[in-house]
Each structure stands twice: as structure tokens, then as C-alpha cells.
Coordinates of C-alpha atoms and ligand atoms in Angstrom, one line a residue:
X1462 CA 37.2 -18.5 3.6
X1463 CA 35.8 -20.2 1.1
X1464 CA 32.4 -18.7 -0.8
X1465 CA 28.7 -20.1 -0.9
X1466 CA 27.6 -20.5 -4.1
X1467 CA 24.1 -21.3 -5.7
X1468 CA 24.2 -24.8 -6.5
X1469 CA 21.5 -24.7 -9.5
X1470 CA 21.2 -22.9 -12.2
X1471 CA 17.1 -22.9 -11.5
X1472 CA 18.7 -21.7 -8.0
X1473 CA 19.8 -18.2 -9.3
X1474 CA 16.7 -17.6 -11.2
X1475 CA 15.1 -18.8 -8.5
X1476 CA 16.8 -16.4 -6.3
X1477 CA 17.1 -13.3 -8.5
X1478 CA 13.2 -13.1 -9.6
X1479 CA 12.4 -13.6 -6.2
X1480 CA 14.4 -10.7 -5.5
X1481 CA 12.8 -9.2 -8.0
X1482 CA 9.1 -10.0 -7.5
X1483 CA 8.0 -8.6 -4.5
X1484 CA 5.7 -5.8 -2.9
X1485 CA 7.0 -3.8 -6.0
X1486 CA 4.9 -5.5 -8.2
X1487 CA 2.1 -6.4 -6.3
X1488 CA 1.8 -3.8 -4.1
X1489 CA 3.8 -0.5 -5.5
X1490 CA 3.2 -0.6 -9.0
X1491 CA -0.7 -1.0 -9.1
X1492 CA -0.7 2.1 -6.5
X1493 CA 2.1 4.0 -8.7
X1494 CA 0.0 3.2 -11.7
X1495 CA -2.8 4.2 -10.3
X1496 CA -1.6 7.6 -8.4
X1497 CA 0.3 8.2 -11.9
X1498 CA -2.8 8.2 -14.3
X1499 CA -2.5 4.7 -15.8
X1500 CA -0.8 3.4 -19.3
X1501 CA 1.6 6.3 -19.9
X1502 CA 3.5 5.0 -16.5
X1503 CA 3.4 1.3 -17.8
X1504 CA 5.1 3.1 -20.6
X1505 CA 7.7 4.6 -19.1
X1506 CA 8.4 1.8 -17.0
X1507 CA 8.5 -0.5 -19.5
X1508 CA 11.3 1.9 -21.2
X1509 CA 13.1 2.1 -18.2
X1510 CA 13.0 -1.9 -17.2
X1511 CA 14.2 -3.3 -20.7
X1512 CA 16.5 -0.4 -22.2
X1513 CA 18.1 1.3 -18.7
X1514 CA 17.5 -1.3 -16.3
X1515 CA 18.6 -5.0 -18.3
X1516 CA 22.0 -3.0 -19.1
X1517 CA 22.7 -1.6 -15.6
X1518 CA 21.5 -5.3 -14.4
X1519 CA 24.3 -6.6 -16.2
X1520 CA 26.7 -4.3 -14.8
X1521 CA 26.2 -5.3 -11.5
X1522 CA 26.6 -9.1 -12.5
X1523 CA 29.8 -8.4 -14.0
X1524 CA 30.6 -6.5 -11.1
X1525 CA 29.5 -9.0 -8.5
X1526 CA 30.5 -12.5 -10.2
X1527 CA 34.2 -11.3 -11.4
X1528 CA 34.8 -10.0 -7.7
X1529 CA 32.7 -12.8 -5.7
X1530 CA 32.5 -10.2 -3.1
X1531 CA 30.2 -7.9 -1.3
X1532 CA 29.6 -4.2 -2.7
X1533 CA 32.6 -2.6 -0.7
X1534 CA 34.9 -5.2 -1.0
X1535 CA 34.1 -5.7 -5.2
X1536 CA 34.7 -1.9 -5.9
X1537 CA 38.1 -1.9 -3.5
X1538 CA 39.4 -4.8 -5.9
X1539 CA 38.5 -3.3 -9.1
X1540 CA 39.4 0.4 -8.1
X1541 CA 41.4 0.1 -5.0
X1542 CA 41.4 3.3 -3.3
X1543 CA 39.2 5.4 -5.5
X1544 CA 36.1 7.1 -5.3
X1545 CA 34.2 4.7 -6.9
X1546 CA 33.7 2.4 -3.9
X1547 CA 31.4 5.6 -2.1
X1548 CA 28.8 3.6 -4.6
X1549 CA 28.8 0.6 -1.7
X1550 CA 27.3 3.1 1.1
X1551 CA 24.6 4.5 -0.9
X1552 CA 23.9 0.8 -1.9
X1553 CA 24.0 0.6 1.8
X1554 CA 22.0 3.2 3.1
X1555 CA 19.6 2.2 0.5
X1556 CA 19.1 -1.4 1.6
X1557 CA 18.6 -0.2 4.8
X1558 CA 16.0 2.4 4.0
X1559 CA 14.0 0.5 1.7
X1560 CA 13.9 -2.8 4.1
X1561 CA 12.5 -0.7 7.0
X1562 CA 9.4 0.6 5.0
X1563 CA 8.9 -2.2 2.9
X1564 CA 8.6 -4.4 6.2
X1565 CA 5.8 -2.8 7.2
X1566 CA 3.8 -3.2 4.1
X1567 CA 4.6 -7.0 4.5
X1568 CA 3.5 -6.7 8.2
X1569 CA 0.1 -5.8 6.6
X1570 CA 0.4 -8.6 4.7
X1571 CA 1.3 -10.7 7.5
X1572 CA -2.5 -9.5 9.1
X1573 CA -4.8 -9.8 6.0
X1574 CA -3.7 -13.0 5.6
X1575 CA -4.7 -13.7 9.2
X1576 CA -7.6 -11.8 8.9
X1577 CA -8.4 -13.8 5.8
X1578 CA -8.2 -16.8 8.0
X1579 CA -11.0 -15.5 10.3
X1580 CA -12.8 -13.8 7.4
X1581 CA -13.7 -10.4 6.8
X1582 CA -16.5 -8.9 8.7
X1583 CA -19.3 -9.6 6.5
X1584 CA -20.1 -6.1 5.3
X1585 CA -17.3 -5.6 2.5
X1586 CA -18.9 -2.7 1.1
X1587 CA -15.6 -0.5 0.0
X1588 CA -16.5 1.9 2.6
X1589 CA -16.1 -0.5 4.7
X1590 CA -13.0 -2.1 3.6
X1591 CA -11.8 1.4 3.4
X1592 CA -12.8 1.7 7.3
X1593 CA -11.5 -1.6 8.2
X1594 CA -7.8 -1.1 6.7
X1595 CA -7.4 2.7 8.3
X1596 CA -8.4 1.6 11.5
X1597 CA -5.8 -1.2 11.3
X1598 CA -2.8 0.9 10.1
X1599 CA -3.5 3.9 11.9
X1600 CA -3.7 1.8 14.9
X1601 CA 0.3 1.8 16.1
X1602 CA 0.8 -1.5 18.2
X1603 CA -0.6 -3.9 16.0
X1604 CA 0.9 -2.7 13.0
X1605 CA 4.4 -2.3 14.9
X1606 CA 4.1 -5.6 16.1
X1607 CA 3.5 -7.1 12.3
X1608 CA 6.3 -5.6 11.3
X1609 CA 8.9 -6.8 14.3
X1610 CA 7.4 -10.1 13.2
X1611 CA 8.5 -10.0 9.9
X1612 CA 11.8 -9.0 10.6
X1613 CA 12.3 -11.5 13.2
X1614 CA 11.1 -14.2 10.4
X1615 CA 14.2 -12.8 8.5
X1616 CA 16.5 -13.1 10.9
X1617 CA 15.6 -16.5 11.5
X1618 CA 16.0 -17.1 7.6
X1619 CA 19.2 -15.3 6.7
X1620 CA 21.4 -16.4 9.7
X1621 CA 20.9 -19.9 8.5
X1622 CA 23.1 -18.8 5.3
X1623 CA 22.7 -18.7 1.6
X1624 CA 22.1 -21.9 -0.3
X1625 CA 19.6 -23.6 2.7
X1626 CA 17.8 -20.4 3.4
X1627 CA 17.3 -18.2 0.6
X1628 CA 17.4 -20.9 -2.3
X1629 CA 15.6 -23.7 -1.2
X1630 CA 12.4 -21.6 -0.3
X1631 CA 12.5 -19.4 -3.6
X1632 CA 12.3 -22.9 -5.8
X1633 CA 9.7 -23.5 -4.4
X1634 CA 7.4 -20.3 -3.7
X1635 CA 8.2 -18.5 -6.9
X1636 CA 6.2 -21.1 -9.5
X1637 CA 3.6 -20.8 -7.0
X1638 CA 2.9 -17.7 -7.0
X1639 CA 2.7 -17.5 -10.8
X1640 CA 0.4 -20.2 -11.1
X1641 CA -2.1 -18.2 -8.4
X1642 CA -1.5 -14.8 -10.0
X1643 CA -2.8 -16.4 -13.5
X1644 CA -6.0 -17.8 -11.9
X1645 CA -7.0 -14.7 -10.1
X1646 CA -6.5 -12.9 -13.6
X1647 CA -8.5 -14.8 -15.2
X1648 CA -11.1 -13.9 -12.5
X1649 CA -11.0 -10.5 -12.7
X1650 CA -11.0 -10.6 -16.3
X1651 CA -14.6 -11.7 -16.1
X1652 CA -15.4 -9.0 -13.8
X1653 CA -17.6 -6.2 -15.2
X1654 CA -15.5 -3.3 -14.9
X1655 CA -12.5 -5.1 -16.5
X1656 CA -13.3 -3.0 -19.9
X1657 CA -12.6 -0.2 -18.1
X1658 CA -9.5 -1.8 -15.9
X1659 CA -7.8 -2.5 -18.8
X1660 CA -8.4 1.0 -20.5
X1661 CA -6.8 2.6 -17.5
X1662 CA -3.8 0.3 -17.5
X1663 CA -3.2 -0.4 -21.5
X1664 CA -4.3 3.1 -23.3
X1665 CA -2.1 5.6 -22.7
X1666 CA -2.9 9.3 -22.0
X1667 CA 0.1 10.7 -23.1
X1668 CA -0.8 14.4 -21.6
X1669 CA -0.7 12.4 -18.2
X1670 CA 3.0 12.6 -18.5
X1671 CA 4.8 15.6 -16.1
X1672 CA 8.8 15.1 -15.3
X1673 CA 7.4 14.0 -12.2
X1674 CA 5.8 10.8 -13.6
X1675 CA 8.8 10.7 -15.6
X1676 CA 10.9 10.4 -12.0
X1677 CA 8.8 7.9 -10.3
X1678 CA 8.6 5.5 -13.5
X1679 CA 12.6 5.5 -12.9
X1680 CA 12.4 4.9 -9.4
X1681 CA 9.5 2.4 -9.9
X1682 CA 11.8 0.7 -12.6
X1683 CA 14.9 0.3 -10.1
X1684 CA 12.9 -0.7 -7.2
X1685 CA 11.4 -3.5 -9.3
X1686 CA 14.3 -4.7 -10.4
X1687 CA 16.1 -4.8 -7.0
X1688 CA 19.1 -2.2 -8.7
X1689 CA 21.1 0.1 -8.0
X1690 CA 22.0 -1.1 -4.2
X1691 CA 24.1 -3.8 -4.9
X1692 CA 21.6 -6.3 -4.3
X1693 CA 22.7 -8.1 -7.7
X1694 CA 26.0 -7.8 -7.3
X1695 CA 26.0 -9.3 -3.7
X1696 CA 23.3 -12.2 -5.4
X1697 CA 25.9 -12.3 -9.0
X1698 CA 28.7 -12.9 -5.9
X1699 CA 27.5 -16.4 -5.7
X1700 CA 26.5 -17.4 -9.2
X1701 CA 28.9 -19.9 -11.0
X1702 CA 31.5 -19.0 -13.6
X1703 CA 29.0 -20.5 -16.6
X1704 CA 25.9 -18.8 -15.0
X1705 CA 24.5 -16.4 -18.4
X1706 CA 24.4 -12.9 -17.1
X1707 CA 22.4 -11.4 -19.7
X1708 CA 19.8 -14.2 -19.8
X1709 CA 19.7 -14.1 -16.4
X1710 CA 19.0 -10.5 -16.3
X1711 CA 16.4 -10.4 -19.4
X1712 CA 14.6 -13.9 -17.4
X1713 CA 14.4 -11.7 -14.3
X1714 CA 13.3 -8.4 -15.9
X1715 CA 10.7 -10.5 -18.6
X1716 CA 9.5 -12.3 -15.1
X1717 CA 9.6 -8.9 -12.8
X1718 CA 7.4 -7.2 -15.9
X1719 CA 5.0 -10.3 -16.1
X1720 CA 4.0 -10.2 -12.6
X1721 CA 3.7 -6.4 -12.7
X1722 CA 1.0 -6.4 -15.4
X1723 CA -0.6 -9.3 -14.0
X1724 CA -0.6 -7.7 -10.6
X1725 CA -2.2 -4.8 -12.5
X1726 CA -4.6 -6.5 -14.8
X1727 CA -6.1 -8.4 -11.3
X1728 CA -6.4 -5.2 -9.5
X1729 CA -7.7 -2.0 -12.0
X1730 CA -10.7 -4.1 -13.4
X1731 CA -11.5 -4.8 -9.5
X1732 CA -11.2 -1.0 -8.8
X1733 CA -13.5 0.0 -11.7
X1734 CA -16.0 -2.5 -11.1
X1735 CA -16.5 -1.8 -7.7
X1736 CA -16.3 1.9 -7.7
X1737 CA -13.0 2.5 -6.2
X1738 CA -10.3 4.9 -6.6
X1739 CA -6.9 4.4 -9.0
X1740 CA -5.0 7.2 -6.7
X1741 CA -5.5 5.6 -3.6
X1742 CA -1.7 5.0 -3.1
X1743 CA -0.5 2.7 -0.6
X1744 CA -3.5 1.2 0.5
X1745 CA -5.0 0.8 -3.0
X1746 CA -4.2 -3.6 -3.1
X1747 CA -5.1 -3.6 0.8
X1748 CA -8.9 -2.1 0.0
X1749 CA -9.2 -3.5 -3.5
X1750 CA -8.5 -7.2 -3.2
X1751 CA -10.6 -7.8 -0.2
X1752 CA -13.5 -7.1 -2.3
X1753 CA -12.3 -9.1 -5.1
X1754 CA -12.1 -12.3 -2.6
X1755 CA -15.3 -11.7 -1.1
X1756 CA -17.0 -11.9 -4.4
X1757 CA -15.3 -15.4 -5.6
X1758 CA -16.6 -18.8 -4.8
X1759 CA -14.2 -19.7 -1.6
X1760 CA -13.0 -16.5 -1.2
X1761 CA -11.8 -17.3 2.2
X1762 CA -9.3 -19.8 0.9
X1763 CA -8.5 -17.7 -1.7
X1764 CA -7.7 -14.8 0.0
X1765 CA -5.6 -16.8 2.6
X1766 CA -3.3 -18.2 -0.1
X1767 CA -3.3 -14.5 -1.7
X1768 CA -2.0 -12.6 1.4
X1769 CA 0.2 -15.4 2.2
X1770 CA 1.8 -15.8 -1.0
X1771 CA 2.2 -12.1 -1.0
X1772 CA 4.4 -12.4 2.5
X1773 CA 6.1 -15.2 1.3
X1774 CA 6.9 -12.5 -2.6
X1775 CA 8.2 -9.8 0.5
X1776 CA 10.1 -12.4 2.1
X1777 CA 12.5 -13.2 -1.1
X1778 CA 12.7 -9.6 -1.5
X1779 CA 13.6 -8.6 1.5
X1780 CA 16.5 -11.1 2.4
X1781 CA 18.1 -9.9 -0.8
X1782 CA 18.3 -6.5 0.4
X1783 CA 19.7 -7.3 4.0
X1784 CA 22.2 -10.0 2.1
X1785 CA 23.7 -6.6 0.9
X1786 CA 24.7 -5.1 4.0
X1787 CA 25.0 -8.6 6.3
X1788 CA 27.9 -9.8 3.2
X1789 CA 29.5 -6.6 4.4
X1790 CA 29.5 -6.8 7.6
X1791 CA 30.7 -10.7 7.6
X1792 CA 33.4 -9.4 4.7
X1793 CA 34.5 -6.5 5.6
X1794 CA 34.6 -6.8 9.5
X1795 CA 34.8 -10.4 10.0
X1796 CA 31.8 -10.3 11.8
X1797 CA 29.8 -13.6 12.5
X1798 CA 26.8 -14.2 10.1
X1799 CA 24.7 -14.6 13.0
X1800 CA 26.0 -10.9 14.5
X1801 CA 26.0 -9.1 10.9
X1802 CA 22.4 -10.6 10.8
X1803 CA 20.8 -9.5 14.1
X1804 CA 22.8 -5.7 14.2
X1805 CA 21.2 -5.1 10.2
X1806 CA 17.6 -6.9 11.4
X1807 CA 18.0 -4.8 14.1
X1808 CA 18.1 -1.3 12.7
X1809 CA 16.2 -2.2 10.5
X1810 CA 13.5 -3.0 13.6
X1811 CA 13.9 0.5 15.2
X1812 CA 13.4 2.4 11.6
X1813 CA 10.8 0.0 10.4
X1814 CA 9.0 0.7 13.3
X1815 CA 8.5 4.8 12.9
X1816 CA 7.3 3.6 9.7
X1817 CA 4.7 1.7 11.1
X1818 CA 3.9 4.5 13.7
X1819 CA 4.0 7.2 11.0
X1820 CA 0.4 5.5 9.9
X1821 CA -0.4 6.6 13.4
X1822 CA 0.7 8.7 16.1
X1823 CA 3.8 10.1 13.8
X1824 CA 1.9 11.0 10.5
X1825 CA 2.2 14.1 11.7
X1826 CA 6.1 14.3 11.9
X1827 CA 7.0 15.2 8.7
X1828 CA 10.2 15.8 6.4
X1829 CA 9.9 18.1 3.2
X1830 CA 6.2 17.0 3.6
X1831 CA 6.5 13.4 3.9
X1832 CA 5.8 11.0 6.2
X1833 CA 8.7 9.1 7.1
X1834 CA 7.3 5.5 5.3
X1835 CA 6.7 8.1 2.0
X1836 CA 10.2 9.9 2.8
X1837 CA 12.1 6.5 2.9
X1838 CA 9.9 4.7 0.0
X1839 CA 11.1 8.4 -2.4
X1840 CA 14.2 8.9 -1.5
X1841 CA 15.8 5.3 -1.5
X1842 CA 13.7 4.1 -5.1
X1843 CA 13.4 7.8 -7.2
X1844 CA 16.9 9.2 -5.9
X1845 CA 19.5 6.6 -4.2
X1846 CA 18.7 3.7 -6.1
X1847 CA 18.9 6.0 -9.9
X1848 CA 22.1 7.6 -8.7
X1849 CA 24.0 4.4 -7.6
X1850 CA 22.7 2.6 -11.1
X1851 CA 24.2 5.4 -12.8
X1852 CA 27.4 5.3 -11.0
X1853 CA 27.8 1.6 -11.4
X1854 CA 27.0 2.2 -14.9
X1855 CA 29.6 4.7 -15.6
X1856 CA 31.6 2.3 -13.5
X1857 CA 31.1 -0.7 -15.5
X1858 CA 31.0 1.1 -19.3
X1859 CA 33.9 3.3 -18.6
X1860 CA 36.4 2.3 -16.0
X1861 CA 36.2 -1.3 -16.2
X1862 CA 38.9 -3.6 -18.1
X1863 CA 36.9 -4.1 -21.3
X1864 CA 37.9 -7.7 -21.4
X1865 CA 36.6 -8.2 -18.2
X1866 CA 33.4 -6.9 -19.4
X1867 CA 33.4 -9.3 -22.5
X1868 CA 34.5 -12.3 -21.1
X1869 CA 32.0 -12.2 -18.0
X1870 CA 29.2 -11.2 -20.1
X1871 CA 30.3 -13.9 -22.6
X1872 CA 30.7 -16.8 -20.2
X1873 CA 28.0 -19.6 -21.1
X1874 CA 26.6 -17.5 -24.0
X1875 CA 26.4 -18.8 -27.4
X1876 CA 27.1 -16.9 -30.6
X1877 CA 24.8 -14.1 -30.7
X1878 CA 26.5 -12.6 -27.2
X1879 CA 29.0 -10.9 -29.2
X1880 CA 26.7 -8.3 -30.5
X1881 CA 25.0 -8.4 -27.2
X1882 CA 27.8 -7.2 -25.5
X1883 CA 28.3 -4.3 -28.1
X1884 CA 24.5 -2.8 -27.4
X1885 CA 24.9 -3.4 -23.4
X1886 CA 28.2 -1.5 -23.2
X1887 CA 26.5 1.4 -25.9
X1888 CA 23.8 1.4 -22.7
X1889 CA 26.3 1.2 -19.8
X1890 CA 28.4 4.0 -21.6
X1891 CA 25.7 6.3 -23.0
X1892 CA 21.9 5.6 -22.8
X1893 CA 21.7 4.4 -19.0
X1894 CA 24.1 7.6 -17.9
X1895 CA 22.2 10.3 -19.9
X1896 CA 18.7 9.5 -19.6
X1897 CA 18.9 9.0 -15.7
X1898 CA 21.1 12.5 -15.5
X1899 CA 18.5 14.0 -17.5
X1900 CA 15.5 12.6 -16.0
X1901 CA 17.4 14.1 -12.7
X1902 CA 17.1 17.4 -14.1
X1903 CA 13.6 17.8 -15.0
X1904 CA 12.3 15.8 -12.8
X1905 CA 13.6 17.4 -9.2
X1906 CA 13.6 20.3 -11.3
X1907 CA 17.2 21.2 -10.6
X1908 CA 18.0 24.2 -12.6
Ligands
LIG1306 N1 12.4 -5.6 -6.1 C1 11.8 -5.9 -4.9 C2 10.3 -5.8 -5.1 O1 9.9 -5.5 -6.2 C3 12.2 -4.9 -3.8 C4 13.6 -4.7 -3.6 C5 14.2 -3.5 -3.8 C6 14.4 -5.8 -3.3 C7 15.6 -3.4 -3.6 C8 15.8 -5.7 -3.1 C9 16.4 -4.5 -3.3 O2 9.5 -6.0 -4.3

């Protein structure tokens, strides 16, 4: 069979940040960052993007372009019949989790921005914003039925295939999301609170910092970047043999970082000016932003494009993640795309929908204290996603053919790639391996 491939080279970064930029940026991180205490967690993060994550990013390119295969079927040719390919399920189990919870957040995307269509009632007062959006997602069948929705838009999408689905509509939704993101920056940058907006998210309190906020920076880090699951290897699978891997991966973790602190520097000064709370989790961007839109000129329209641009950010995140397990299935059991597609959309239904219900009827059902959504959203990003980054970084800095790991990180690179190469195996070998183990240690407490 022969393989789909990207067919331009603005095609994989096309594909790859819009893996990337998502619900984790927009959504997750301002509510992180805020639950987290601010600047210190933009620290962390920061460390844990550029010095743990770019390395173990390249890992899985290697991984993924020298195979051209999907997660199982890439580990069983480079280490046929060893332990190693156990990695694949809890990339796996992973992608399934995360796409389950994650849809439902995009369902509430999905209503805003047809609320934003109708407009908000007229009293936006944040009490009544804060009313408005618990009413909504407490409220079972309409939150359930966003969230079927969504999925059912991704089925539609990923059975068409790779290269007219995924990488025609990243082209063009990703530079327009920037462009919007910049403009509502500059907005809230005039905003009165923004002082205080930008305190929180730029000037670190460094006695903020508990292993705890150490853990969830990690998790934050490998969410963002759409690692540890296999995501990249299955996207690296179709890039071509020139395709730069570490450009590629410092373009996608410069981009994912760029949107974050935009995402951030459009929300906190919104929060501070009208009186809202950092920690709100979850629903922090669903209260906040309302009442950013319904203080701008147009704020209808703008709201509209917002919410919709934020569906359209989910959408290119979530295909990557069921591309993982549908590759597999197609692979591995020579299942039809169109089968692998509707039996992962479909699990994928029935989990994403206690999600939803655990905003209602089920947020009492609860697993070591968490709701399902928060039981699915901790375990795939702080533990699953760290532990299969460090395995595939072990993988990639010790077991590896070193020529393999030079030549594929060398392919298309100029001069300078050679000392490249040296710090990102020093990472995959060392730094990446130690610092998640130890941030393991402290931060579920082990010993
Ligand atoms: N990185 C995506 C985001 O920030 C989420 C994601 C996680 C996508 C894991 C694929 C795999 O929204």
C-alpha cells in the first residue's frame, strides 16, 4: 500500500502547529495559569516546552519519518519483539482519553459561538456570565449533544483521508487564527486591568511553586505540544525525506508558545479588569471572554469569529489525536479507513459523553476525587503523556542506531545540525529522562 504524504512543506507546518494549537492554549493554559498562581507556571512551562519537550519532539520525528508507520507498527520495526512497542498502547489509551474530554470543551465551543450569533442576553454582568455558562454545562442534553456533534464533524473529516482533510483546512485556518488572536491582544491591552493582567502572567512568585505545580507545568507542556502519544510520530509518518525535523519541531513549539501567551495576555487583563477570578479552572475563557466581547465595538461579530476560530483550533487538534489510533487500526488490522474511523469516533462518543454528563447528573461519580472530565484531562496530560515521552526518549537516545538518529535529524539541515544533533541526543539521553523521572517523584510524591 502505498503511503499518503504531505504534499508541502507549508503542509506539515500547517499540520503540526495545528496539532499543536488547540484548546491547550486557549483554553487549558490560561485556566492552568490561573489555578497555578501565574508567572512561575509560564516558567516552568516554558522550561519544559523548549529544553524537554523540542528534544522528545524530535524523537518522535525520527521515530515516525524513518519508520513511515503508525506507533505499533514503527516500534515493531525498530525493536521487533521487545518491550518497547508497550509505548504504542499508552500512546493509545492516551489519544483516546484526551479526545473524549477535550471534545466536550470544543462542544462548548461549538454553543458560544452559536450563542454569539444570537447574542448574549444583555445583562453580561460576570455574575451573570458566571450563571449563564453553569446552567449550560450542568445542563446534560445540550452539552451531550455538542459534543456528539463535534465528533460526528470528525468523522466526517478524517475518513475523507490525510492530505484533502487534515491539510487543506489547516493552511488555511491556522494564519487566521493568528491574525485574530493579535487584534484581540491588542484590545485587551488597552483594557484597564491589563497592568495587573500582565503582573499576574509575567512576574513570577517563585514561593508559588509546590511539586504539584511542578507536575502540571509538565503535563501542561506535553499536552501543548501534542507529545508523548504518538501523535508526531503518526503526523512525522507522512512528512518527506527533506522535511527539517528540528525546525519543524522548534517552528511548532516557538508557534504553540506564541499563541499560549497571547491566549494569556487577552484573557488575565480581562479577568483583572472586570473583577474575575484567575482559579476559576475550566470555565475561566468561557466566563471571561464573553465579557471582553460585550465591551468591544461589534462584539457580536467578534465573538462569533472568536468561538468559531476556537472550534475550528480543536478541530486540528483533535484529528491528530484520532490519526493515532485510526493509522493503527487501518495498519495493523487492515481495517478500512472508513471503519478504523467510525469504531475510534465512536468510543470516543460514549466516553466523551460521561464527560459531558459529569458537568451534570455524574459530577457526583467520582474517581480518587475527580470527576471523570478532571480524571481523564490528569491522568492522560500529567501521567500518560510524561511517561510515554520518557520512554520514547530513552527509546530514541539509547536504543536507536545512532546513524539513524543523525542522518534523519540531518536530512535538509544545513551546517549548524551537526552540533544540533549533539545537544538533542545529550536531551534524549539525560535531561528529558531525569527531569521527568524526578518530577514523578516529587510531584505524586512517590516515596
Ligand atoms: N496540543 C493540542 C492542544 O493544545 C492537544 C493535543 C493533545 C492534540 C494530544 C493531540 C494530542 O490543544
Amino acid at each position: 500500500m502505498s503511503r499518503a504524504q504531505f504534499a508541502t512543506r507549508l503542509g506539515v507546518i500547517a499540520t503540526t502547529v495545528g496539532s499543536a494549537v488547540g484548546l491547550g492554549n486557549i483554553w487549558r493554559f490560561p485556566y492552568e495559569t490561573g489555578v497555578h498562581g501565574g508567572a512561575a507556571f509560564l516558567l516552568l512551562d516554558l522550561f519544559f516546552i523548549f529544553i524537554i519537550g523540542v528534544p522528545v519532539v524530535c524523537a518522535e520525528f525520527i521515530i515516525g519519518r524513518h519508520t513511515g508507520s503508525n506507533i505499533r507498527g514503527a516500534f515493531r520495526m525498530l525493536a521487533p519483539r521487545q518491550a518497547w512497542g508497550w509505548v504504542s498502547y499508552i500512546g493509545i489509551t492516551a489519544s483516546v482519553l484526551i479526545l473524549s474530554f477535550y471534545s466536550v470543551v470544543a462542544g462548548w465551543t461549538m454553543h458560544y459561538t452559536v450563542k454569539s450569533v444570537a447574542g448574549f442576553s444583555d445583562n453580561t454582568s460576570t455574575e451573570a456570565l458566571h450563571a449563564q455558562f453553569d446552567s449550560f454545562a450542568s445542563g446534560n442534553i445540550l452539552p451531550m449533544l455538542w459534543t456528539l456533534a463535534f465528533l460526528a464533524i470528525n468523522y466526517l473529516i478524517l475518513s475523507r483521508g490525510v492530505q484533502k482533510g487534515i491539510e487543506r483546512m489547516s493552511n488555511i485556518l491556522m494564519p487566521i487564527l493568528f491574525a485574530i488572536l493579535l487584534l484581540f491582544t491588542v484590545n485587551s491591552l488597552m483594557m484597564p486591568g491589563a497592568k495587573e493582567g500582565l503582573m499576574f502572567l509575567f512576574s513570577p512568585d517563585f514561593s508559588a511553586i509546590t511539586p504539584s505545580v511542578v507536575l502540571g507545568a509538565m503535563g501542561q507542556a506535553f499536552f501543548s505540544l501534542s507529545l508523548g502519544l504518538g501523535c508526531l510520530i503518526t503526523y512525522s509518518s507522512y512528512f518527506k525525506s527533506d522535511t527539517p525535523l528540528l525546525r519543524t519541531a522548534l517552528i511548532t513549539a516557538g508557534l504553540d508558545t506564541f499563541v499560549a501567551i497571547l491566549a494569556g495576555m487577552i484573557i488575565f487583563p480581562a479577568v483583572f479588569t472586570f473583577g474575575q477570578q484567575p482559579e476559576a479552572g475550566p470555565k475561566l475563557v468561557f466566563e471571561v471572554l464573553p465579557s471582553i466581547f460585550a465591551d468591544m465595538a461589534g462584539g457580536v461579530v467578534w465573538s462569533t469569529l472568536f468561538f468559531l476560530l476556537l472550534f475550528l483550533a480543536s478541530l486540528t487538534s483533535t484529528i491528530s489525536m484520532a490519526e493515532i489510533t485510526i493509522a493503527y487500526l487501518c495498519e495493523e488490522f487492515r481495517m478500512t479507513r472508513r471503519g478504523a474511523t467510525a469504531l475510534s469516533i465512536g468510543v470516543a462518543m460514549i466516553l466523551g459523553s460521561l464527560c459531558a454528563l459529569s458537568f451534570g447528573v455524574l459530577g457526583d461519580m467520582k474517581v480518587f476525587g475527580l470527576t471523570l472530565f478532571n480524571l481523564f484531562d490528569y491522568t492522560s496530560s500529567n501521567i500518560l503523556l510524561p511517561i510515554g515521552g520518557m520512554i520514547i526518549s530513552l527509546f530514541v537516545g539509547w536504543k536507536l542506531d545512532r546513524s539513524v538518529v543523525i542522518s534523519e535529524l540531518s536530512a535538509g539541515g544545513g551546517r549548524a545540525t551537526k552540533f544540533a544533533t549533539r545537544i538533542v541526543i545529550f536531551c534524549l539521553r539525560w535531561l528529558a529522562p531525569v527531569c521527568i523521572a524526578m518530577v514523578f517523584i516529587f510531584g505524586l510524591n512517590i516515596f
